[in-house]
Amino acid sequence: MKRSMIALLICVFITGCWDQLQLKKLLFVDIIGIDYEGNSKQLKVDYVISALRESNQGAGRPTSLHMEATGSNLYDAVANTNKEIPGTLSVLETRLYLISSRFAKDEPLRHLDIASQFASNPLYAYLAVYDGDLSKLLDQKGMRDQTVSNYLIGLLDDEIRRGKIPSNKLLHYILGGNQFMNDFALNRFEPFKGDARLNGTALFSDGRYTGKNLNNEETQLATLMESPAGKNQLLSGQRNGKSYSVLVQSAKRHFHMVTDADKLREIEIALQLQLKLVEDGSEFKKHTDKMLQEMEFAIAADLTTRITKVMAALQQANCDYLQLGHEVAVYHPSLFKNLDWREQYPSLSIKPKVTVKILNTAILE
């Protein structure tokens, strides 16, 4: 019996050794950057490959290796890279696809769709735009005592957790269908003090980057409208000349299509927010019911005005980020068939209206 158990353990350990040898041949790509090579239509692909220095029994110092390749498409670039270095590129753990603003203007999803053909590719990586020199960014050895990968992806993780930016997973766009997913907003990085920072979102219309952007504040409001949820998002603004800050506890959104015979006349967007008041800009500590009602009305009016401006920016870019066309098609299919949505959307009357309920003041009395 003991001999059998020893033989079984030996088999397990031998199998593990063979697996370890295979893993050593894999080059795990953390970030894939995509741009055009010069003035051509050849893709220039940058890879940030994660590695451990001074590794010993599962520990070590994280580092990264930057590589470049060209190809007629993403798959071709990967194949060319595999011919130049020992080992095999693996996108199984890829966390970020970063595309240049130039590449973004040329139907990037058409090129990225080929990523679904990579073996064992989960497609859960983020997709974002970088408005600068991709190769220069990804060639850096580190950013603020972190690897380039951990720094950029950490920025995205933290802001998504705070509910300030959209998640933008590649899976959402590759497998989301083409009919209604051609208008979207991608998180936008830009150069900043030798590193990079998030600066709002890049707006896409009909699958192409419009060159128009939302700033950080507008992006947060657009994200709140697109994916309403209470994530303790911090919102700040002005009411009657005084600053206020609130935390979003709950958010609900409703669309109402106003039709006239066979025409779409208006879309009303109702956003209902339940908030926790953090700061109200007043010298009073104790709030009466009347004061809270006045405060709710003033905050709702301020947010309605700001969200209306965000909608105007989306319409100006002809970016149907909220997928209103989809809503019309689902609930008014016969009406939608007679619409030229791309033509009508920019001039359509869209009226957001925010209502606010303050749950508690969160201010010590």
mmCIF file of C-alpha atoms in Angstrom:
data_model
loop_
_atom_site.group_PDB
_atom_site.id
_atom_site.type_symbol
_atom_site.label_atom_id
_atom_site.label_comp_id
_atom_site.label_asym_id
_atom_site.label_seq_id
_atom_site.Cartn_x
_atom_site.Cartn_y
_atom_site.Cartn_z
ATOM 1 C CA MET A 1 0.000 0.000 0.000
ATOM 2 C CA LYS A 2 2.811 2.413 0.925
ATOM 3 C CA ARG A 3 4.641 1.604 -2.301
ATOM 4 C CA SER A 4 1.509 2.423 -4.302
ATOM 5 C CA MET A 5 1.090 5.773 -2.579
ATOM 6 C CA ILE A 6 4.751 6.676 -3.157
ATOM 7 C CA ALA A 7 4.446 5.765 -6.843
ATOM 8 C CA LEU A 8 1.329 7.906 -7.177
ATOM 9 C CA LEU A 9 3.043 10.902 -5.557
ATOM 10 C CA ILE A 10 6.045 10.527 -7.856
ATOM 11 C CA CYS A 11 3.724 10.604 -10.886
ATOM 12 C CA VAL A 12 2.054 13.784 -9.621
ATOM 13 C CA PHE A 13 5.369 15.537 -9.024
ATOM 14 C CA ILE A 14 6.730 14.507 -12.425
ATOM 15 C CA THR A 15 3.611 15.864 -14.130
ATOM 16 C CA GLY A 16 4.031 19.147 -12.303
ATOM 17 C CA CYS A 17 7.616 19.452 -13.512
ATOM 18 C CA TRP A 18 6.573 18.992 -17.146
ATOM 19 C CA ASP A 19 3.875 21.670 -16.747
ATOM 20 C CA GLN A 20 6.449 24.024 -15.240
ATOM 21 C CA LEU A 21 8.733 23.601 -18.249
ATOM 22 C CA GLN A 22 5.869 24.502 -20.594
ATOM 23 C CA LEU A 23 4.948 27.592 -18.545
ATOM 24 C CA LYS A 24 8.510 28.885 -18.784
ATOM 25 C CA LYS A 25 8.115 29.051 -22.565
ATOM 26 C CA LEU A 26 5.075 31.350 -22.342
ATOM 27 C CA LEU A 27 5.473 35.136 -22.524
ATOM 28 C CA PHE A 28 2.475 36.598 -20.714
ATOM 29 C CA VAL A 29 1.399 39.864 -22.367
ATOM 30 C CA ASP A 30 -0.003 42.393 -19.903
ATOM 31 C CA ILE A 31 -0.711 45.290 -22.297
ATOM 32 C CA ILE A 32 -1.177 45.384 -26.069
ATOM 33 C CA GLY A 33 -0.768 48.794 -27.699
ATOM 34 C CA ILE A 34 -1.979 49.301 -31.274
ATOM 35 C CA ASP A 35 -1.171 52.091 -33.725
ATOM 36 C CA TYR A 36 -0.318 52.431 -37.421
ATOM 37 C CA GLU A 37 3.266 52.169 -38.645
ATOM 38 C CA GLY A 38 4.167 55.610 -39.995
ATOM 39 C CA ASN A 39 1.768 56.702 -42.719
ATOM 40 C CA SER A 40 0.962 53.143 -43.778
ATOM 41 C CA LYS A 41 -1.943 50.879 -42.882
ATOM 42 C CA GLN A 42 0.423 48.314 -41.364
ATOM 43 C CA LEU A 43 -0.299 47.816 -37.696
ATOM 44 C CA LYS A 44 2.392 48.663 -35.186
ATOM 45 C CA VAL A 45 1.821 46.545 -32.100
ATOM 46 C CA ASP A 46 3.548 47.142 -28.759
ATOM 47 C CA TYR A 47 3.642 44.452 -26.091
ATOM 48 C CA VAL A 48 4.316 44.846 -22.392
ATOM 49 C CA ILE A 49 5.310 41.425 -21.094
ATOM 50 C CA SER A 50 5.182 40.823 -17.356
ATOM 51 C CA ALA A 51 8.025 39.057 -15.572
ATOM 52 C CA LEU A 52 9.577 38.550 -12.141
ATOM 53 C CA ARG A 53 13.135 39.437 -11.252
ATOM 54 C CA GLU A 54 15.011 37.704 -8.476
ATOM 55 C CA SER A 55 12.228 35.155 -8.332
ATOM 56 C CA ASN A 56 12.485 32.521 -5.658
ATOM 57 C CA GLN A 57 9.734 30.101 -4.628
ATOM 58 C CA GLY A 58 6.818 32.258 -5.761
ATOM 59 C CA ALA A 59 8.264 35.617 -4.736
ATOM 60 C CA GLY A 60 10.152 38.256 -6.683
ATOM 61 C CA ARG A 61 10.241 41.820 -7.937
ATOM 62 C CA PRO A 62 7.751 42.543 -10.752
ATOM 63 C CA THR A 63 9.190 43.992 -13.941
ATOM 64 C CA SER A 64 8.168 44.311 -17.563
ATOM 65 C CA LEU A 65 9.638 43.900 -21.026
ATOM 66 C CA HIS A 66 8.593 46.109 -23.956
ATOM 67 C CA MET A 67 8.571 44.730 -27.504
ATOM 68 C CA GLU A 68 7.350 45.996 -30.886
ATOM 69 C CA ALA A 69 6.134 44.221 -34.012
ATOM 70 C CA THR A 70 4.339 45.042 -37.253
ATOM 71 C CA GLY A 71 1.810 43.106 -39.291
ATOM 72 C CA SER A 72 -1.160 43.405 -41.603
ATOM 73 C CA ASN A 73 -3.401 42.599 -38.622
ATOM 74 C CA LEU A 74 -3.078 41.798 -34.933
ATOM 75 C CA TYR A 75 -2.788 38.062 -35.495
ATOM 76 C CA ASP A 76 -0.073 38.594 -38.105
ATOM 77 C CA ALA A 77 1.896 40.852 -35.748
ATOM 78 C CA VAL A 78 1.808 38.227 -33.012
ATOM 79 C CA ALA A 79 2.947 35.553 -35.479
ATOM 80 C CA ASN A 80 5.853 37.761 -36.603
ATOM 81 C CA THR A 81 6.896 38.311 -32.998
ATOM 82 C CA ASN A 82 6.939 34.582 -32.317
ATOM 83 C CA LYS A 83 9.449 34.222 -35.164
ATOM 84 C CA GLU A 84 11.824 36.748 -33.608
ATOM 85 C CA ILE A 85 12.072 35.612 -29.982
ATOM 86 C CA PRO A 86 12.115 32.261 -28.193
ATOM 87 C CA GLY A 87 8.931 31.364 -26.391
ATOM 88 C CA THR A 88 5.288 31.949 -27.231
ATOM 89 C CA LEU A 89 3.260 35.100 -26.658
ATOM 90 C CA SER A 90 0.232 34.405 -24.481
ATOM 91 C CA VAL A 91 -2.728 36.808 -24.230
ATOM 92 C CA LEU A 92 -4.436 34.646 -21.617
ATOM 93 C CA GLU A 93 -3.584 37.208 -18.913
ATOM 94 C CA THR A 94 -3.738 40.395 -21.030
ATOM 95 C CA ARG A 95 -5.354 43.156 -18.973
ATOM 96 C CA LEU A 96 -5.385 46.178 -21.279
ATOM 97 C CA TYR A 97 -5.694 46.899 -25.011
ATOM 98 C CA LEU A 98 -4.493 50.478 -25.521
ATOM 99 C CA ILE A 99 -5.153 52.060 -28.919
ATOM 100 C CA SER A 100 -3.812 55.329 -30.347
ATOM 101 C CA SER A 101 -6.201 58.173 -31.166
ATOM 102 C CA ARG A 102 -5.180 57.850 -34.836
ATOM 103 C CA PHE A 103 -5.985 54.132 -34.928
ATOM 104 C CA ALA A 104 -9.235 54.802 -33.026
ATOM 105 C CA LYS A 105 -10.533 56.920 -35.912
ATOM 106 C CA ASP A 106 -10.431 53.950 -38.305
ATOM 107 C CA GLU A 107 -13.024 51.436 -37.025
ATOM 108 C CA PRO A 108 -10.793 49.859 -34.351
ATOM 109 C CA LEU A 109 -13.298 47.120 -33.479
ATOM 110 C CA ARG A 110 -12.953 45.764 -37.007
ATOM 111 C CA HIS A 111 -9.254 45.163 -36.305
ATOM 112 C CA LEU A 112 -9.722 44.035 -32.696
ATOM 113 C CA ASP A 113 -12.354 41.457 -33.606
ATOM 114 C CA ILE A 114 -9.520 39.129 -34.604
ATOM 115 C CA ALA A 115 -8.488 38.993 -30.926
ATOM 116 C CA SER A 116 -11.345 36.532 -30.396
ATOM 117 C CA GLN A 117 -9.444 34.032 -32.562
ATOM 118 C CA PHE A 118 -6.526 33.777 -30.145
ATOM 119 C CA ALA A 119 -6.568 30.478 -28.301
ATOM 120 C CA SER A 120 -7.750 30.693 -24.690
ATOM 121 C CA ASN A 121 -8.332 34.443 -24.914
ATOM 122 C CA PRO A 122 -10.926 35.434 -22.253
ATOM 123 C CA LEU A 123 -11.389 38.967 -23.724
ATOM 124 C CA TYR A 124 -11.879 40.462 -20.258
ATOM 125 C CA ALA A 125 -9.126 43.037 -20.831
ATOM 126 C CA TYR A 126 -9.897 46.744 -20.679
ATOM 127 C CA LEU A 127 -10.038 48.781 -23.884
ATOM 128 C CA ALA A 128 -8.850 52.413 -23.752
ATOM 129 C CA VAL A 129 -7.453 55.221 -25.916
ATOM 130 C CA TYR A 130 -4.049 56.875 -25.459
ATOM 131 C CA ASP A 131 -3.698 60.366 -26.908
ATOM 132 C CA GLY A 132 0.080 60.327 -27.313
ATOM 133 C CA ASP A 133 3.076 58.231 -28.415
ATOM 134 C CA LEU A 134 2.192 54.662 -27.450
ATOM 135 C CA SER A 135 5.689 53.231 -27.914
ATOM 136 C CA LYS A 136 7.221 55.953 -25.751
ATOM 137 C CA LEU A 137 4.655 55.330 -23.022
ATOM 138 C CA LEU A 138 4.973 51.547 -22.937
ATOM 139 C CA ASP A 139 8.776 51.587 -23.173
ATOM 140 C CA GLN A 140 9.065 53.199 -19.753
ATOM 141 C CA LYS A 141 10.588 51.007 -17.078
ATOM 142 C CA GLY A 142 8.102 52.116 -14.459
ATOM 143 C CA MET A 143 5.742 54.816 -13.215
ATOM 144 C CA ARG A 144 5.753 56.082 -9.640
ATOM 145 C CA ASP A 145 7.453 52.985 -8.237
ATOM 146 C CA GLN A 146 5.125 50.652 -10.149
ATOM 147 C CA THR A 147 5.374 48.773 -13.426
ATOM 148 C CA VAL A 148 3.706 50.482 -16.384
ATOM 149 C CA SER A 149 1.053 47.749 -16.432
ATOM 150 C CA ASN A 150 0.160 47.967 -12.763
ATOM 151 C CA TYR A 151 0.085 51.774 -12.850
ATOM 152 C CA LEU A 152 -2.227 52.153 -15.875
ATOM 153 C CA ILE A 153 -4.520 49.280 -14.956
ATOM 154 C CA GLY A 154 -4.571 50.414 -11.326
ATOM 155 C CA LEU A 155 -5.902 53.810 -12.416
ATOM 156 C CA LEU A 156 -8.716 52.116 -14.319
ATOM 157 C CA ASP A 157 -9.540 49.669 -11.518
ATOM 158 C CA ASP A 158 -9.772 52.408 -8.889
ATOM 159 C CA GLU A 159 -11.932 54.805 -10.925
ATOM 160 C CA ILE A 160 -14.276 52.000 -12.045
ATOM 161 C CA ARG A 161 -14.666 50.926 -8.429
ATOM 162 C CA ARG A 162 -15.585 54.522 -7.542
ATOM 163 C CA GLY A 163 -18.194 54.565 -10.317
ATOM 164 C CA LYS A 164 -16.521 57.466 -12.113
ATOM 165 C CA ILE A 165 -15.719 55.828 -15.474
ATOM 166 C CA PRO A 166 -17.170 53.033 -17.657
ATOM 167 C CA SER A 167 -15.653 49.554 -17.419
ATOM 168 C CA ASN A 168 -14.981 49.180 -21.192
ATOM 169 C CA LYS A 169 -14.194 45.453 -21.283
ATOM 170 C CA LEU A 170 -13.138 44.235 -24.728
ATOM 171 C CA LEU A 171 -15.616 41.358 -24.403
ATOM 172 C CA HIS A 172 -18.488 43.862 -24.309
ATOM 173 C CA TYR A 173 -17.606 45.243 -27.738
ATOM 174 C CA ILE A 174 -16.354 42.147 -29.563
ATOM 175 C CA LEU A 175 -19.348 39.991 -28.631
ATOM 176 C CA GLY A 176 -21.916 42.733 -28.037
ATOM 177 C CA GLY A 177 -23.257 42.753 -31.585
ATOM 178 C CA ASN A 178 -22.716 45.405 -34.231
ATOM 179 C CA GLN A 179 -26.137 46.945 -34.704
ATOM 180 C CA PHE A 180 -26.270 49.029 -31.545
ATOM 181 C CA MET A 181 -22.738 48.898 -30.169
ATOM 182 C CA ASN A 182 -21.113 51.207 -32.713
ATOM 183 C CA ASP A 183 -21.568 54.236 -30.456
ATOM 184 C CA PHE A 184 -19.604 54.172 -27.221
ATOM 185 C CA ALA A 185 -17.158 56.083 -25.014
ATOM 186 C CA LEU A 186 -13.703 54.708 -24.200
ATOM 187 C CA ASN A 187 -11.611 55.807 -21.259
ATOM 188 C CA ARG A 188 -8.897 58.176 -22.440
ATOM 189 C CA PHE A 189 -5.306 58.404 -21.205
ATOM 190 C CA GLU A 190 -3.034 61.336 -21.984
ATOM 191 C CA PRO A 191 0.631 62.174 -21.245
ATOM 192 C CA PHE A 192 1.131 63.881 -17.898
ATOM 193 C CA LYS A 193 4.409 64.889 -16.219
ATOM 194 C CA GLY A 194 6.372 62.088 -17.842
ATOM 195 C CA ASP A 195 3.730 59.488 -16.982
ATOM 196 C CA ALA A 196 0.076 59.244 -17.987
ATOM 197 C CA ARG A 197 -3.261 60.108 -16.462
ATOM 198 C CA LEU A 198 -6.937 59.498 -17.155
ATOM 199 C CA ASN A 199 -8.676 62.469 -18.718
ATOM 200 C CA GLY A 200 -12.313 61.686 -19.505
ATOM 201 C CA THR A 201 -13.580 59.574 -22.373
ATOM 202 C CA ALA A 202 -13.208 59.510 -26.157
ATOM 203 C CA LEU A 203 -16.544 59.512 -28.021
ATOM 204 C CA PHE A 204 -17.165 57.046 -30.859
ATOM 205 C CA SER A 205 -19.825 57.289 -33.547
ATOM 206 C CA ASP A 206 -20.509 54.493 -36.013
ATOM 207 C CA GLY A 207 -17.424 52.672 -34.739
ATOM 208 C CA ARG A 208 -15.002 55.578 -35.243
ATOM 209 C CA TYR A 209 -13.436 58.014 -32.803
ATOM 210 C CA THR A 210 -14.980 61.413 -33.458
ATOM 211 C CA GLY A 211 -12.075 63.399 -32.016
ATOM 212 C CA LYS A 212 -14.505 64.774 -29.401
ATOM 213 C CA ASN A 213 -14.140 63.975 -25.706
ATOM 214 C CA LEU A 214 -15.936 64.272 -22.397
ATOM 215 C CA ASN A 215 -13.915 65.622 -19.482
ATOM 216 C CA ASN A 216 -13.687 63.804 -16.141
ATOM 217 C CA GLU A 217 -16.785 65.424 -14.637
ATOM 218 C CA GLU A 218 -18.878 64.868 -17.768
ATOM 219 C CA THR A 219 -17.677 61.259 -17.937
ATOM 220 C CA GLN A 220 -18.852 60.584 -14.385
ATOM 221 C CA LEU A 221 -22.309 61.971 -15.140
ATOM 222 C CA ALA A 222 -22.520 60.054 -18.436
ATOM 223 C CA THR A 223 -21.496 56.856 -16.638
ATOM 224 C CA LEU A 224 -24.159 57.448 -13.995
ATOM 225 C CA MET A 225 -26.784 57.778 -16.734
ATOM 226 C CA GLU A 226 -25.524 54.825 -18.782
ATOM 227 C CA SER A 227 -25.147 52.388 -15.865
ATOM 228 C CA PRO A 228 -27.232 53.770 -13.006
ATOM 229 C CA ALA A 229 -26.226 52.254 -9.695
ATOM 230 C CA GLY A 230 -25.432 53.379 -6.173
ATOM 231 C CA LYS A 231 -21.683 52.950 -5.748
ATOM 232 C CA ASN A 232 -21.130 55.734 -3.231
ATOM 233 C CA GLN A 233 -20.048 57.974 -6.108
ATOM 234 C CA LEU A 234 -19.044 61.391 -4.849
ATOM 235 C CA LEU A 235 -20.782 64.220 -6.720
ATOM 236 C CA SER A 236 -19.957 67.857 -6.098
ATOM 237 C CA GLY A 237 -21.531 71.019 -7.432
ATOM 238 C CA GLN A 238 -22.966 74.436 -6.721
ATOM 239 C CA ARG A 239 -26.401 75.366 -5.390
ATOM 240 C CA ASN A 240 -27.343 79.005 -4.902
ATOM 241 C CA GLY A 241 -23.670 79.957 -5.087
ATOM 242 C CA LYS A 242 -22.615 77.479 -2.388
ATOM 243 C CA SER A 243 -20.717 74.207 -2.783
ATOM 244 C CA TYR A 244 -22.273 70.848 -1.983
ATOM 245 C CA SER A 245 -21.031 67.243 -1.962
ATOM 246 C CA VAL A 246 -23.180 64.114 -1.957
ATOM 247 C CA LEU A 247 -22.692 60.352 -2.120
ATOM 248 C CA VAL A 248 -24.940 58.388 -4.493
ATOM 249 C CA GLN A 249 -26.665 55.563 -2.610
ATOM 250 C CA SER A 250 -29.135 54.526 -5.298
ATOM 251 C CA ALA A 251 -29.838 55.483 -8.915
ATOM 252 C CA LYS A 252 -32.688 54.522 -11.230
ATOM 253 C CA ARG A 253 -33.231 55.590 -14.820
ATOM 254 C CA HIS A 254 -36.318 55.549 -17.022
ATOM 255 C CA PHE A 255 -36.863 56.490 -20.659
ATOM 256 C CA HIS A 256 -40.120 57.902 -21.987
ATOM 257 C CA MET A 257 -40.630 58.188 -25.748
ATOM 258 C CA VAL A 258 -42.975 61.003 -26.773
ATOM 259 C CA THR A 259 -44.468 60.185 -30.153
ATOM 260 C CA ASP A 260 -46.740 62.084 -32.517
ATOM 261 C CA ALA A 261 -48.519 59.753 -34.951
ATOM 262 C CA ASP A 262 -45.663 57.988 -36.724
ATOM 263 C CA LYS A 263 -42.957 60.408 -35.577
ATOM 264 C CA LEU A 264 -40.650 60.455 -32.574
ATOM 265 C CA ARG A 265 -40.977 63.915 -31.092
ATOM 266 C CA GLU A 266 -38.979 63.733 -27.853
ATOM 267 C CA ILE A 267 -37.203 61.437 -25.410
ATOM 268 C CA GLU A 268 -37.440 62.133 -21.701
ATOM 269 C CA ILE A 269 -34.781 60.677 -19.402
ATOM 270 C CA ALA A 270 -35.789 60.482 -15.746
ATOM 271 C CA LEU A 271 -32.927 59.881 -13.305
ATOM 272 C CA GLN A 272 -33.935 59.257 -9.701
ATOM 273 C CA LEU A 273 -31.137 59.598 -7.145
ATOM 274 C CA GLN A 274 -31.038 58.772 -3.457
ATOM 275 C CA LEU A 275 -28.177 60.683 -1.892
ATOM 276 C CA LYS A 276 -26.273 61.054 1.343
ATOM 277 C CA LEU A 277 -25.369 64.670 1.979
ATOM 278 C CA VAL A 278 -21.732 65.194 2.920
ATOM 279 C CA GLU A 279 -21.381 68.974 2.595
ATOM 280 C CA ASP A 280 -23.999 71.616 1.923
ATOM 281 C CA GLY A 281 -21.914 74.796 2.034
ATOM 282 C CA SER A 282 -24.014 76.374 4.753
ATOM 283 C CA GLU A 283 -23.193 77.356 8.307
ATOM 284 C CA PHE A 284 -26.125 75.374 9.686
ATOM 285 C CA LYS A 285 -25.554 71.950 11.184
ATOM 286 C CA LYS A 286 -29.128 70.951 11.852
ATOM 287 C CA HIS A 287 -31.436 70.664 8.827
ATOM 288 C CA THR A 288 -35.186 71.085 8.977
ATOM 289 C CA ASP A 289 -37.487 69.215 6.600
ATOM 290 C CA LYS A 290 -38.076 72.412 4.654
ATOM 291 C CA MET A 291 -34.342 73.024 4.293
ATOM 292 C CA LEU A 292 -33.820 69.477 3.017
ATOM 293 C CA GLN A 293 -36.622 69.849 0.479
ATOM 294 C CA GLU A 294 -35.144 73.096 -0.796
ATOM 295 C CA MET A 295 -31.746 71.455 -0.942
ATOM 296 C CA GLU A 296 -33.126 68.469 -2.886
ATOM 297 C CA PHE A 297 -34.739 70.788 -5.414
ATOM 298 C CA ALA A 298 -31.569 72.885 -5.823
ATOM 299 C CA ILE A 299 -29.273 69.861 -6.227
ATOM 300 C CA ALA A 300 -31.683 68.250 -8.710
ATOM 301 C CA ALA A 301 -31.777 71.473 -10.733
ATOM 302 C CA ASP A 302 -27.979 71.704 -10.783
ATOM 303 C CA LEU A 303 -27.525 68.081 -11.861
ATOM 304 C CA THR A 304 -30.265 68.381 -14.509
ATOM 305 C CA THR A 305 -28.482 71.372 -16.050
ATOM 306 C CA ARG A 306 -25.112 69.602 -16.090
ATOM 307 C CA ILE A 307 -26.504 66.341 -17.478
ATOM 308 C CA THR A 308 -28.346 68.276 -20.185
ATOM 309 C CA LYS A 309 -24.981 69.701 -21.271
ATOM 310 C CA VAL A 310 -23.504 66.177 -21.361
ATOM 311 C CA MET A 311 -26.361 65.013 -23.587
ATOM 312 C CA ALA A 312 -25.773 67.987 -25.882
ATOM 313 C CA ALA A 313 -22.087 66.999 -26.182
ATOM 314 C CA LEU A 314 -23.047 63.404 -27.016
ATOM 315 C CA GLN A 315 -25.507 64.563 -29.665
ATOM 316 C CA GLN A 316 -22.987 66.973 -31.145
ATOM 317 C CA ALA A 317 -20.590 64.033 -31.574
ATOM 318 C CA ASN A 318 -23.473 61.910 -32.932
ATOM 319 C CA CYS A 319 -22.598 59.383 -30.238
ATOM 320 C CA ASP A 320 -25.634 57.480 -28.944
ATOM 321 C CA TYR A 321 -23.818 56.434 -25.787
ATOM 322 C CA LEU A 322 -27.021 55.673 -23.866
ATOM 323 C CA GLN A 323 -28.223 53.373 -26.681
ATOM 324 C CA LEU A 324 -31.451 55.334 -27.048
ATOM 325 C CA GLY A 325 -31.826 53.971 -30.575
ATOM 326 C CA HIS A 326 -31.959 50.490 -29.092
ATOM 327 C CA GLU A 327 -34.690 51.560 -26.690
ATOM 328 C CA VAL A 328 -36.760 52.998 -29.542
ATOM 329 C CA ALA A 329 -36.238 49.853 -31.630
ATOM 330 C CA VAL A 330 -37.348 47.573 -28.778
ATOM 331 C CA TYR A 331 -40.425 49.488 -27.626
ATOM 332 C CA HIS A 332 -41.429 51.169 -30.891
ATOM 333 C CA PRO A 333 -40.187 48.815 -33.646
ATOM 334 C CA SER A 334 -42.538 50.059 -36.361
ATOM 335 C CA LEU A 335 -41.593 53.652 -35.585
ATOM 336 C CA PHE A 336 -37.883 52.828 -35.609
ATOM 337 C CA LYS A 337 -38.090 51.229 -39.070
ATOM 338 C CA ASN A 338 -39.100 54.566 -40.554
ATOM 339 C CA LEU A 339 -36.346 56.483 -38.759
ATOM 340 C CA ASP A 340 -32.926 57.430 -40.052
ATOM 341 C CA TRP A 341 -31.526 57.264 -36.534
ATOM 342 C CA ARG A 342 -28.044 58.442 -37.438
ATOM 343 C CA GLU A 343 -29.515 61.470 -39.173
ATOM 344 C CA GLN A 344 -32.174 62.323 -36.577
ATOM 345 C CA TYR A 345 -30.331 61.655 -33.310
ATOM 346 C CA PRO A 346 -28.146 64.823 -33.243
ATOM 347 C CA SER A 347 -31.168 67.133 -33.500
ATOM 348 C CA LEU A 348 -33.669 65.069 -31.495
ATOM 349 C CA SER A 349 -35.188 66.718 -28.429
ATOM 350 C CA ILE A 350 -33.760 64.839 -25.431
ATOM 351 C CA LYS A 351 -34.731 66.137 -22.009
ATOM 352 C CA PRO A 352 -33.051 64.762 -18.869
ATOM 353 C CA LYS A 353 -34.720 65.380 -15.533
ATOM 354 C CA VAL A 354 -33.109 64.537 -12.211
ATOM 355 C CA THR A 355 -35.034 64.054 -8.978
ATOM 356 C CA VAL A 356 -33.239 63.828 -5.663
ATOM 357 C CA LYS A 357 -34.045 62.301 -2.284
ATOM 358 C CA ILE A 358 -31.641 63.011 0.575
ATOM 359 C CA LEU A 359 -31.628 59.973 2.870
ATOM 360 C CA ASN A 360 -29.594 61.544 5.655
ATOM 361 C CA THR A 361 -27.208 64.437 5.978
ATOM 362 C CA ALA A 362 -24.091 62.528 7.138
ATOM 363 C CA ILE A 363 -23.211 65.785 8.924
ATOM 364 C CA LEU A 364 -22.703 65.768 12.673
ATOM 365 C CA GLU A 365 -25.420 67.700 14.453
#
